[in-house]
Coordinates of C-alpha atoms in Angstrom, one line a residue:
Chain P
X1 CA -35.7 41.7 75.9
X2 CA -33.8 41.9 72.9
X3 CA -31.3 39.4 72.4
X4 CA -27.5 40.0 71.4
X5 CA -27.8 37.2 68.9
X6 CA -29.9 38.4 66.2
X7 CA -31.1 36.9 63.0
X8 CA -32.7 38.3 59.5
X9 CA -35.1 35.5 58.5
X10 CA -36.4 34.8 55.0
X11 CA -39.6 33.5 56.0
X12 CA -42.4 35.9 58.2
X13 CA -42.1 36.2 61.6
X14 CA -45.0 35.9 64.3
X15 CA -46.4 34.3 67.6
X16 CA -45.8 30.8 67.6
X17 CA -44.6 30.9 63.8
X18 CA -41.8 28.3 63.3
X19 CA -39.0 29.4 61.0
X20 CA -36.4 27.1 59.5
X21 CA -32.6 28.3 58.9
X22 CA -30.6 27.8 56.5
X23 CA -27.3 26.0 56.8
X24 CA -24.8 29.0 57.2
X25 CA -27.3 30.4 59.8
X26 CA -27.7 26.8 61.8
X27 CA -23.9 27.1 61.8
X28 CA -23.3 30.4 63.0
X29 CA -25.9 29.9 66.0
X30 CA -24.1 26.8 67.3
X31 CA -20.7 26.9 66.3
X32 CA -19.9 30.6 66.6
X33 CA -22.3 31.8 69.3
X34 CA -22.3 28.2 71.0
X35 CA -26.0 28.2 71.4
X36 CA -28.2 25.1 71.7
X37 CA -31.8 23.8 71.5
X38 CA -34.0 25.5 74.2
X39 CA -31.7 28.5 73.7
X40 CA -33.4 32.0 72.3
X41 CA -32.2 34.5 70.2
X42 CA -33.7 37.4 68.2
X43 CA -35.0 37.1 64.6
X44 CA -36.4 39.8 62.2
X45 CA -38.0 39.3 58.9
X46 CA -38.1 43.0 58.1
X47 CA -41.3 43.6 58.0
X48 CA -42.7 42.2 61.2
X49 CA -41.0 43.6 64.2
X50 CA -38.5 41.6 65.8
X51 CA -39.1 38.6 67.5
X52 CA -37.8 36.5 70.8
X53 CA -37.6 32.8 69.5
X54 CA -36.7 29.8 70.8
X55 CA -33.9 27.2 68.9
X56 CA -36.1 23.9 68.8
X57 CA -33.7 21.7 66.5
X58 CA -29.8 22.5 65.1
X59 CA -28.2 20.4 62.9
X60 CA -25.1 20.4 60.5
X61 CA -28.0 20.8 57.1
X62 CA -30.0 23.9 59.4
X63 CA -32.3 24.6 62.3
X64 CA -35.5 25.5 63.6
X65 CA -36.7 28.4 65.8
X66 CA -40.4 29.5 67.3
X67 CA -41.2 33.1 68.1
X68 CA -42.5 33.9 71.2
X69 CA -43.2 37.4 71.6
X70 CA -42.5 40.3 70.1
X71 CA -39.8 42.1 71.5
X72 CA -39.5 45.4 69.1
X73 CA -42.0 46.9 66.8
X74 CA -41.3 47.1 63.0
X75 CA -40.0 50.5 62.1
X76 CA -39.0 51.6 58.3
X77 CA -36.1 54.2 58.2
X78 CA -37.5 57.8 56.6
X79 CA -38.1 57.4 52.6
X80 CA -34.2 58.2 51.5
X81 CA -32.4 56.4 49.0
X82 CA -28.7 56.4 49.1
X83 CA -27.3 56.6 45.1
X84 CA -23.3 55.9 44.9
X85 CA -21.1 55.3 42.8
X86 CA -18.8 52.1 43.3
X87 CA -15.5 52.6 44.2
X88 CA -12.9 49.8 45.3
X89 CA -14.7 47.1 47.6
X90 CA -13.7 47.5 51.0
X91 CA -14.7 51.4 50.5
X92 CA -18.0 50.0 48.9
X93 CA -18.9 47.6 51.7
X94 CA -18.3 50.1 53.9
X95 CA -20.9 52.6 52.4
X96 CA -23.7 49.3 52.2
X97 CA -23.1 49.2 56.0
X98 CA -23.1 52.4 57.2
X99 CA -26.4 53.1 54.6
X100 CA -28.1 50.7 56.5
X101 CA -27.0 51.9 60.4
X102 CA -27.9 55.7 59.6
X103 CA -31.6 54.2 58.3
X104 CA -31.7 54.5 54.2
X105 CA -34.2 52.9 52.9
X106 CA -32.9 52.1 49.7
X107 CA -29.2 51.7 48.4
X108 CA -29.1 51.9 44.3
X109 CA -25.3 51.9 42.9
X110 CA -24.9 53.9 39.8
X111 CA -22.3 53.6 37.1
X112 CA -20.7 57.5 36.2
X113 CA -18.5 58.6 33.6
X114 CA -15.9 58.5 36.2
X115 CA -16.5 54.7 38.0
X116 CA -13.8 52.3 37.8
X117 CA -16.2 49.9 38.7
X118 CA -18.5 48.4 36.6
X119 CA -19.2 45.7 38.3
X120 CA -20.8 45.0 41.7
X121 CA -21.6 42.2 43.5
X122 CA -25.4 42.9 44.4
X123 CA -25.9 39.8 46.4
X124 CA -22.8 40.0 47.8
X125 CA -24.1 43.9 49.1
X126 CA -27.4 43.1 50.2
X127 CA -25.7 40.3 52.4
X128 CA -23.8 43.4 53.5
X129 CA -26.8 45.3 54.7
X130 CA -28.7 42.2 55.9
X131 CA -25.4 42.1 58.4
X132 CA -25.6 45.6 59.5
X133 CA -29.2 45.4 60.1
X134 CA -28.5 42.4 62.4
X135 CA -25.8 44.0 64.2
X136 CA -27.6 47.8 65.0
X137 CA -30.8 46.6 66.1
X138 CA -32.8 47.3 63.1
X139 CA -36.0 45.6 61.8
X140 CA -35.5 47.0 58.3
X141 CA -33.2 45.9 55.5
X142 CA -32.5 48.0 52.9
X143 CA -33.1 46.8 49.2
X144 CA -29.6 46.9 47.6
X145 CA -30.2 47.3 43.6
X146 CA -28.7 46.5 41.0
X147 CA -26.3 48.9 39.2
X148 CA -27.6 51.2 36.8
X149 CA -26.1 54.1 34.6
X150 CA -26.2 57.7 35.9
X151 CA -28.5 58.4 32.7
X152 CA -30.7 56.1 32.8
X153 CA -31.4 56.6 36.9
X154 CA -32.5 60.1 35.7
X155 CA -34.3 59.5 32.7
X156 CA -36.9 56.8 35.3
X157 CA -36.4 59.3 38.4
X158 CA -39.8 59.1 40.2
X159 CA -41.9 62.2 40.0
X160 CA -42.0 64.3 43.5
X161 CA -38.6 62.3 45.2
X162 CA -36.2 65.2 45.2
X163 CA -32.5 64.5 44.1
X164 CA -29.9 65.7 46.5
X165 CA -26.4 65.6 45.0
X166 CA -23.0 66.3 46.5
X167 CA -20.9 68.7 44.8
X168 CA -17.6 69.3 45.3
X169 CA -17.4 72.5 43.2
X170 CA -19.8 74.4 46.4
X171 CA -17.2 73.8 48.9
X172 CA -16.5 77.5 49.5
X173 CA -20.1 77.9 49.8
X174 CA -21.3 78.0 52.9
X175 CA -23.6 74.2 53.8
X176 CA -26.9 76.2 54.8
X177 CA -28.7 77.8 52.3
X178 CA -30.9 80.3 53.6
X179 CA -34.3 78.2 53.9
X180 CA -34.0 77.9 57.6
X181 CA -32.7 75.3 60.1
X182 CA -33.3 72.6 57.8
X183 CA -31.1 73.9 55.4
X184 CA -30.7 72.9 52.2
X185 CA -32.1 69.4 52.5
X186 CA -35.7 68.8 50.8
X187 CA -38.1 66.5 53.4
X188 CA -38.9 62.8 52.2
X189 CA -39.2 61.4 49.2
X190 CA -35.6 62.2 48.5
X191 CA -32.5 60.3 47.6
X192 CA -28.7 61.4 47.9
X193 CA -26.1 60.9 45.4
X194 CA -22.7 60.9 46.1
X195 CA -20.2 60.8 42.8
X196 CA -16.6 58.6 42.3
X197 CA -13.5 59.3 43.9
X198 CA -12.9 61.7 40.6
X199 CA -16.1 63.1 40.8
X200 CA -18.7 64.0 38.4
X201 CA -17.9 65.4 35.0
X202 CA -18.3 68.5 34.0
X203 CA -21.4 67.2 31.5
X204 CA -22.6 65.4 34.8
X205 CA -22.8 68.0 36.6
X206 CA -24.4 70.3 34.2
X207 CA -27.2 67.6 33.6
X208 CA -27.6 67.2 36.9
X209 CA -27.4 70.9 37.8
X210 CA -30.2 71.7 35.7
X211 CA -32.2 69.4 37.1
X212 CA -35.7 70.7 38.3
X213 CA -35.9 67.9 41.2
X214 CA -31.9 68.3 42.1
X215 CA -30.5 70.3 44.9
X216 CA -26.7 70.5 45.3
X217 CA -25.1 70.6 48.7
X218 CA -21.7 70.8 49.6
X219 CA -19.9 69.5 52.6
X220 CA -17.4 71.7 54.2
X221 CA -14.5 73.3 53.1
X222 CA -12.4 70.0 52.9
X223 CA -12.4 67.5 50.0
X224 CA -14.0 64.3 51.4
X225 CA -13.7 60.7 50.1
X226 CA -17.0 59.1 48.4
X227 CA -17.5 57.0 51.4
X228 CA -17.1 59.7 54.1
X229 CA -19.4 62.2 52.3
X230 CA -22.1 59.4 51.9
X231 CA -21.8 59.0 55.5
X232 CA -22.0 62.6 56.4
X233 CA -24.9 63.5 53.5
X234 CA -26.8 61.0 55.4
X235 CA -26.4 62.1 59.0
X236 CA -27.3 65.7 58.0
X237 CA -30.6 64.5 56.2
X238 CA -31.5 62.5 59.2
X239 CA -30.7 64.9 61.7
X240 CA -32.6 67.9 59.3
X241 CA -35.2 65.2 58.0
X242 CA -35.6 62.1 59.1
X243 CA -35.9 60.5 62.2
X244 CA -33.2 61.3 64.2
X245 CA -35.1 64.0 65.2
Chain M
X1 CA -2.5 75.4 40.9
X2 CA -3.0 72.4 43.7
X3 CA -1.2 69.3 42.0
X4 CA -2.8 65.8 42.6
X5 CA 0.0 64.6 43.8
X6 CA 0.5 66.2 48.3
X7 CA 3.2 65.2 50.5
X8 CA 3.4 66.2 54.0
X9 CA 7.2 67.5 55.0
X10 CA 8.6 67.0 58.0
X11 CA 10.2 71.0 57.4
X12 CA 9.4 74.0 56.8
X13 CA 8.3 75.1 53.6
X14 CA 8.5 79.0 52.1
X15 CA 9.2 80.2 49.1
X16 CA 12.5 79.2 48.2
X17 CA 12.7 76.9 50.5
X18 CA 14.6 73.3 50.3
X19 CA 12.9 70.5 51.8
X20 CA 14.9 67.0 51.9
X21 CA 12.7 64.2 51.6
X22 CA 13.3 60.6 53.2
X23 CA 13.7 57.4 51.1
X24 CA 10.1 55.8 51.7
X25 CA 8.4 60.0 50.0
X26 CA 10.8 59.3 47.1
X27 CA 10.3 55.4 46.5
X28 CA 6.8 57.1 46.2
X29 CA 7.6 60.0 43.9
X30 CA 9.6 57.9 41.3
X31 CA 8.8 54.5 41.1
X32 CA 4.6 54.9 42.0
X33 CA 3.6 58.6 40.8
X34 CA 6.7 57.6 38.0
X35 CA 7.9 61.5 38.9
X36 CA 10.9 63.0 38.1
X37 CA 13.3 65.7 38.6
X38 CA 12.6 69.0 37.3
X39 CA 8.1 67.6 37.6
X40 CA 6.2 70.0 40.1
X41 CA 3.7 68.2 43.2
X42 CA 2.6 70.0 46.3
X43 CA 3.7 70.2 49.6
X44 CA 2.7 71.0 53.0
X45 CA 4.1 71.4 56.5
X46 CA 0.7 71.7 58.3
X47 CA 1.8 75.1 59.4
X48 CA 2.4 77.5 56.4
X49 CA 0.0 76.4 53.7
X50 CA 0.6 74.5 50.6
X51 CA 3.2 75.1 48.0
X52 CA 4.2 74.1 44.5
X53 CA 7.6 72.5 44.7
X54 CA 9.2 71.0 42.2
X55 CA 11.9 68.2 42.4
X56 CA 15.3 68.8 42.5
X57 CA 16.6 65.1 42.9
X58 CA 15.5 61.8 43.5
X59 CA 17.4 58.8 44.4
X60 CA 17.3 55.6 46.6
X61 CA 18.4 57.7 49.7
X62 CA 15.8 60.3 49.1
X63 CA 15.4 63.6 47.4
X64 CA 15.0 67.1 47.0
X65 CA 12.5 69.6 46.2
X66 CA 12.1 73.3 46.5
X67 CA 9.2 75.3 47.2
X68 CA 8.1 77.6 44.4
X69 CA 5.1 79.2 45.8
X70 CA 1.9 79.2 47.9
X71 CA -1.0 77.5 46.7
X72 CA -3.3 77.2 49.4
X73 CA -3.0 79.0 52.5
X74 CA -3.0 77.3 55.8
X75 CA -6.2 76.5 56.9
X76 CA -6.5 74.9 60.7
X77 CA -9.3 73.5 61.9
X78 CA -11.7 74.4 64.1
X79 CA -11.0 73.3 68.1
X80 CA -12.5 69.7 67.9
X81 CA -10.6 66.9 69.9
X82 CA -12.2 63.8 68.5
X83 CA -11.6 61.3 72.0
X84 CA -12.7 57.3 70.9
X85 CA -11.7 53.9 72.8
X86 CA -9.8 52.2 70.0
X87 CA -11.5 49.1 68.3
X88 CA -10.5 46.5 65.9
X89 CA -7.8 47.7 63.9
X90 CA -9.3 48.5 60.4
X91 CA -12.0 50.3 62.1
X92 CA -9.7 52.1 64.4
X93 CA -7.9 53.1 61.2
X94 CA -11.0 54.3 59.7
X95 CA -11.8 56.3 62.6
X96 CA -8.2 58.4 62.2
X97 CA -8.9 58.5 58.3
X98 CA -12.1 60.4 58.8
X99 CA -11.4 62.5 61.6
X100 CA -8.8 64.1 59.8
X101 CA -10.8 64.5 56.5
X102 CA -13.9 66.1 58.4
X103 CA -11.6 68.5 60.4
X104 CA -10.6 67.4 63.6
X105 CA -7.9 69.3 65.5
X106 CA -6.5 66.2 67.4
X107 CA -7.3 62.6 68.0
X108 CA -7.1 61.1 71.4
X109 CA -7.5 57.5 71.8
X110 CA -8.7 56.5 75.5
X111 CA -9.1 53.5 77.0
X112 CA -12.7 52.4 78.9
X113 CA -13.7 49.3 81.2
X114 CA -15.3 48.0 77.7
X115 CA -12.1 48.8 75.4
X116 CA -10.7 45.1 74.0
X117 CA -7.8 46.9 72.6
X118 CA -5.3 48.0 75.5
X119 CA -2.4 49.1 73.3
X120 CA -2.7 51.4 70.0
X121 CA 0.2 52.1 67.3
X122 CA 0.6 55.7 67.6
X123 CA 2.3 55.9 64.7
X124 CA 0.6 53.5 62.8
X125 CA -2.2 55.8 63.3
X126 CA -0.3 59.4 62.9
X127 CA 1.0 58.2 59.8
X128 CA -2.8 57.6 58.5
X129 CA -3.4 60.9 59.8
X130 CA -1.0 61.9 57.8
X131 CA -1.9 60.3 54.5
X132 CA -5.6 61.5 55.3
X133 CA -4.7 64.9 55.0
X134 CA -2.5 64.8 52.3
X135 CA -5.3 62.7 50.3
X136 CA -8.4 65.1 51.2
X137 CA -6.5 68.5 50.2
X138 CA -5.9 69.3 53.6
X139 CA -3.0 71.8 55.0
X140 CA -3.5 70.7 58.4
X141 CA -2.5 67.3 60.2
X142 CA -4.3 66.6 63.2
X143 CA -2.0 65.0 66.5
X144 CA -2.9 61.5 67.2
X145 CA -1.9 61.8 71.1
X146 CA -0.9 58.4 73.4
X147 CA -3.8 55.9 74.5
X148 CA -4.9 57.3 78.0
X149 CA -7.4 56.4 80.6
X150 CA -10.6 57.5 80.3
X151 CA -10.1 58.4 84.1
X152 CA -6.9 60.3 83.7
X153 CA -8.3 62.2 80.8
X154 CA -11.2 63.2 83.0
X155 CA -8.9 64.2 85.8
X156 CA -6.8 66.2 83.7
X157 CA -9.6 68.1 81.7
X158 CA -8.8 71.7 80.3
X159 CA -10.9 74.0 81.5
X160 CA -13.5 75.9 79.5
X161 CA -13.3 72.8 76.9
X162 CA -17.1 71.4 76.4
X163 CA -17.2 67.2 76.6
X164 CA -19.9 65.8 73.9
X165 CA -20.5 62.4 74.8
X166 CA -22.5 60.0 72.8
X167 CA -24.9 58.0 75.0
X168 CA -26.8 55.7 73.4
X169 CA -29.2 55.3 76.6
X170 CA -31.1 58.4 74.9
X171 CA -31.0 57.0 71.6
X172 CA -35.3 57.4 72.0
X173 CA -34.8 61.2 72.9
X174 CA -35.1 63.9 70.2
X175 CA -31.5 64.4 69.2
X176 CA -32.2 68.1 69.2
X177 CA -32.8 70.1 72.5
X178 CA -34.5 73.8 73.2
X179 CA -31.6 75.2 72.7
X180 CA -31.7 76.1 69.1
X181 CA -30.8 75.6 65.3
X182 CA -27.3 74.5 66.4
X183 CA -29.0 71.7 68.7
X184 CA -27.0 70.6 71.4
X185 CA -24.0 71.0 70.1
X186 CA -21.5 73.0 72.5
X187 CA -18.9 75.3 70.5
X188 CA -15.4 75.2 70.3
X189 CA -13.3 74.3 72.2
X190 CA -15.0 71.1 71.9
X191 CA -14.4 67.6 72.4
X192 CA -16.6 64.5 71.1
X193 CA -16.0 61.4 73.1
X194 CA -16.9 57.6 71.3
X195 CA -17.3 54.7 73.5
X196 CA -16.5 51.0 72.5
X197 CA -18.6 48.6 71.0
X198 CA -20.1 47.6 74.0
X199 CA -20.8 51.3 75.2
X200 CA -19.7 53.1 78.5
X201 CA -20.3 51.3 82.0
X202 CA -22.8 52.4 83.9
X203 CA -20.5 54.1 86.3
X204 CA -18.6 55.6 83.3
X205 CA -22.0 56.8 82.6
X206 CA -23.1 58.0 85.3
X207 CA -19.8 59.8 86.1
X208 CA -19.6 61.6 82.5
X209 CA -23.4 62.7 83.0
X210 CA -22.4 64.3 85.9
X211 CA -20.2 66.6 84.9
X212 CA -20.3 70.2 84.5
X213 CA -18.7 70.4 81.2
X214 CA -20.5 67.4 79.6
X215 CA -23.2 66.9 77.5
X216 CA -24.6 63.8 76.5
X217 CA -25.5 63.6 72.2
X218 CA -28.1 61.1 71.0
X219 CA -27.3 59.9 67.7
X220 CA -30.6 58.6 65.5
X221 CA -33.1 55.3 66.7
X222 CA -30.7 52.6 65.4
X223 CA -27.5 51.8 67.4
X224 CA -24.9 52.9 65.6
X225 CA -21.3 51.3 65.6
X226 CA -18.4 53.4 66.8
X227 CA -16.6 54.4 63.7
X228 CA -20.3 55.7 62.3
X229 CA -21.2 57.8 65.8
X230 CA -17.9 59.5 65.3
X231 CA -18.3 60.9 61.8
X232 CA -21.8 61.1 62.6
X233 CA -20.9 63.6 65.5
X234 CA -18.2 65.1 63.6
X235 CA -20.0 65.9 60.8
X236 CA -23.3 66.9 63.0
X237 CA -20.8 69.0 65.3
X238 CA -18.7 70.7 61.9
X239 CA -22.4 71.6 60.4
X240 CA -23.7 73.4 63.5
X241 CA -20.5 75.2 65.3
X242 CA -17.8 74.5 63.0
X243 CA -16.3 75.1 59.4
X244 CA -19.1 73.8 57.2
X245 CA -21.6 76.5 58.0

C-alpha cells in the first residue's frame, strides 16, 4: 500500500536498497509527520517505481530508510513539454505545480519580448515539482530548465516535436479545428507554449505563426491568465493525447 | 475600443448613463491607474455589456463617470455551477479566480465530512469574482452563493440539472466513455462538483453514484489536487458542451 508520507530520493530505489536522507528530509519525517525508526513511508527516485521503506535510523544531521517492496510501478507522463513564460512568483510556482500533477514531462521557462521576469529561480522550481510529485502520487519528476530566450528555444527546436502555441488573437475561433475529435492538438512529441501576461508580440507571433512545426490553438472566447491557460492547454492535450485517456 | 483599465458597477450602465462610483473604485482610478477626469476606462454591469465611460469626477468620497457607448456586448456564460468544498484559503481563492475566467455561471461552495474549512468569506470570495472578471475581459460576474451542506444541496437539487462529480476511485478508468466526442460530459444545465483534499467519504460516495442525475468524471492517472480537478473539469466541460467549441 501506498503510504501518505511520500519521499523523492536522490539516490536509486530497490529491494533491500538502503537510502540515506538528507537533513531537511530527516526533519520533515520526524518532526512534521512525527514518524520514528521502524516506521515506513513511501519513497520514489523517479525512475524506479515507488517504494514501501522502512526508517532504520533519524537523527538531527539525516536518516536512513530500506525499501521493501514495490508498491507502484514507474510510469513517465506522455512526451509534452510545458514552455512558459515567467510571470510574478506565486503565479509561476503555481504553473511548476500544476505541470507536474497534469503529467508534463518537461517544464522549460522562456524569456519573450513581453516577460518582466528575467530571472527564475530554477532550483527553487524543480524543488517545486519535486513537491508536487510527492503530493499526487507520481513516480516522475519533471526536469525544470533553465530559462532560455524565445529565439533561441526555436532556433534548437528538436526535429519532429510539434510546437503548440496559445494564441489569444483565435479566441473567436472556434477550439476544434476540423481534424476530428482530437482536435487541433498534434499526438507526442509536442510541447505547449503559453506567452506573458501581455502576450506575444506581434513579431512573436508572426515567427511563430509561420512555423512549419507550430499549431495555434485558442481557448475559449474569454481572455485567460498565463497560469490558467497553461493549466487548461494541458488538460486538453491529455485528455485529446496523452494518458488521460 | 475595450480599455485596459474594467470596473464592475454596482448600476446600470446605457448610453448616457451616470454611474457613481464608491471611494475604494476611485482610490483605484486616481491614485493606482494615476486617471483623471475627462480619461475614458470601461465598465460593466454584468447585465448590459461593456461600455466606454469616461470620468466625470474623482475625489476622496468617490466619483463619477458616464457611459459613452457599448463596447462589448453582454456575453453570459454557459449554465455551469462550479460546486467545491472550500480548502485553504489561497487555494480557495484560486478556485473563484478561475472559475470565473473559464466561464462558470455561479460558484457554490459546500461543505463535506472531509471539508477542514467550515466557514467561507462570501464576500471575500465575490469580490475575487469580481476582480476575475473585470481582469479576463469578461461582461459577466458569476454568484458566489453561501457555504451549504453537501446534504442540503443534494436534497434541494433542481431538476433537469446534470451533477458531474469527480471521483478519483476511477482515476484507472478511461476518462472517456461510449458515448462520444463530447465524452462523458453531460450538457447544460450542468453542475461540476470538487471534493476536498482528502476526497468524498465512502457514503458520500456511494450516495452521489447513486443518483439519477449524476455522473461520476475521472480526471487523468495522477491524483490531482482540488483547485487543478476544477479547472481541469471546467476546461474539459467548456471544450466539449460549452463556449469553447
Amino acid at each position: 500500500m501506498d503510504s501518505k508520507v511520500r519521499l523523492h530520493v536522490g539516490q536509486p530505489v530497490g529491494a533491500g536498497q538502503s537510502v540515506d536522507l538528507p537533513r531537511e528530509q530527516a526533519h520533515y519525517l520526524g518532526n512534521v509527520m512525527r514518524l520514528a525508526p521502524s516506521d515506513t513511508l513511501t519513497v520514489f527516485d523517479g525512475v524506479d517505481g515507488a517504494w514501501r521503506a522502512r526508517i532504520e535510523a533519524l537523527g538531527k544531521r539525516g536518516g536512513t530508510v530500506t525499501c521493501e517492496e514495490q508498491v507502484a510501478p514507474q510510469r513517465d507522463p506522455p512526451d509534452l513539454w510545458l514552455c512558459f513564460a515567467p510571470i510574478k512568483k506565486a503565479r509561476t510556482d503555481f504553473i511548476v505545480e500544476k505541470a507536474t500533477e497534469l503529467g508534463a514531462a518537461r517544464i522549460l521557462p522562456v524569456s519573450t519580448r513581453f516577460t518582466n521576469s528575467e530571472r527564475v529561480r530554477q532550483d527553487r522550481l524543480q524543488a517545486h515539482a519535486v513537491e508536487a510529485a510527492e503530493q499526487c502520487g507520481g513516480t516522475f519528476v519533471p526536469e525544470v530548465a533553465a530559462l532560455v530566450p524565445l529565439d533561441r528555444l526555436l532556433a534548437d527546436w528538436p526535429a519532429g516535436r510539434a510546437l503548440i502555441f496559445c494564441d489569444e488573437t483565435l479566441s473567436d475561433d472556434p477550439l476544434w479545428s476540423e481534424s476530428g475529435e482530437a482536435g487541433p492538438w498534434p499526438p507526442a512529441p509536442a510541447a505547449i507554449l503559453i506567452g506573458p501576461e501581455g502576450g506575444f508580440a506581434p513579431e512573436e507571433r508572426a515567427r511563430l505563426r509561420a512555423l512549419p512545426f507550430a499549431t495555434p490553438v485558442a481557448l475559449g472566447p474569454r481572455i485567460l491568465r498565463a497560469d490558467t491557460a497553461a493549466v487548461a492547454a494541458l488538460t486538453l492535450w491529455q485528455a485529446a493525447r496523452g494518458d488521460w485517456r
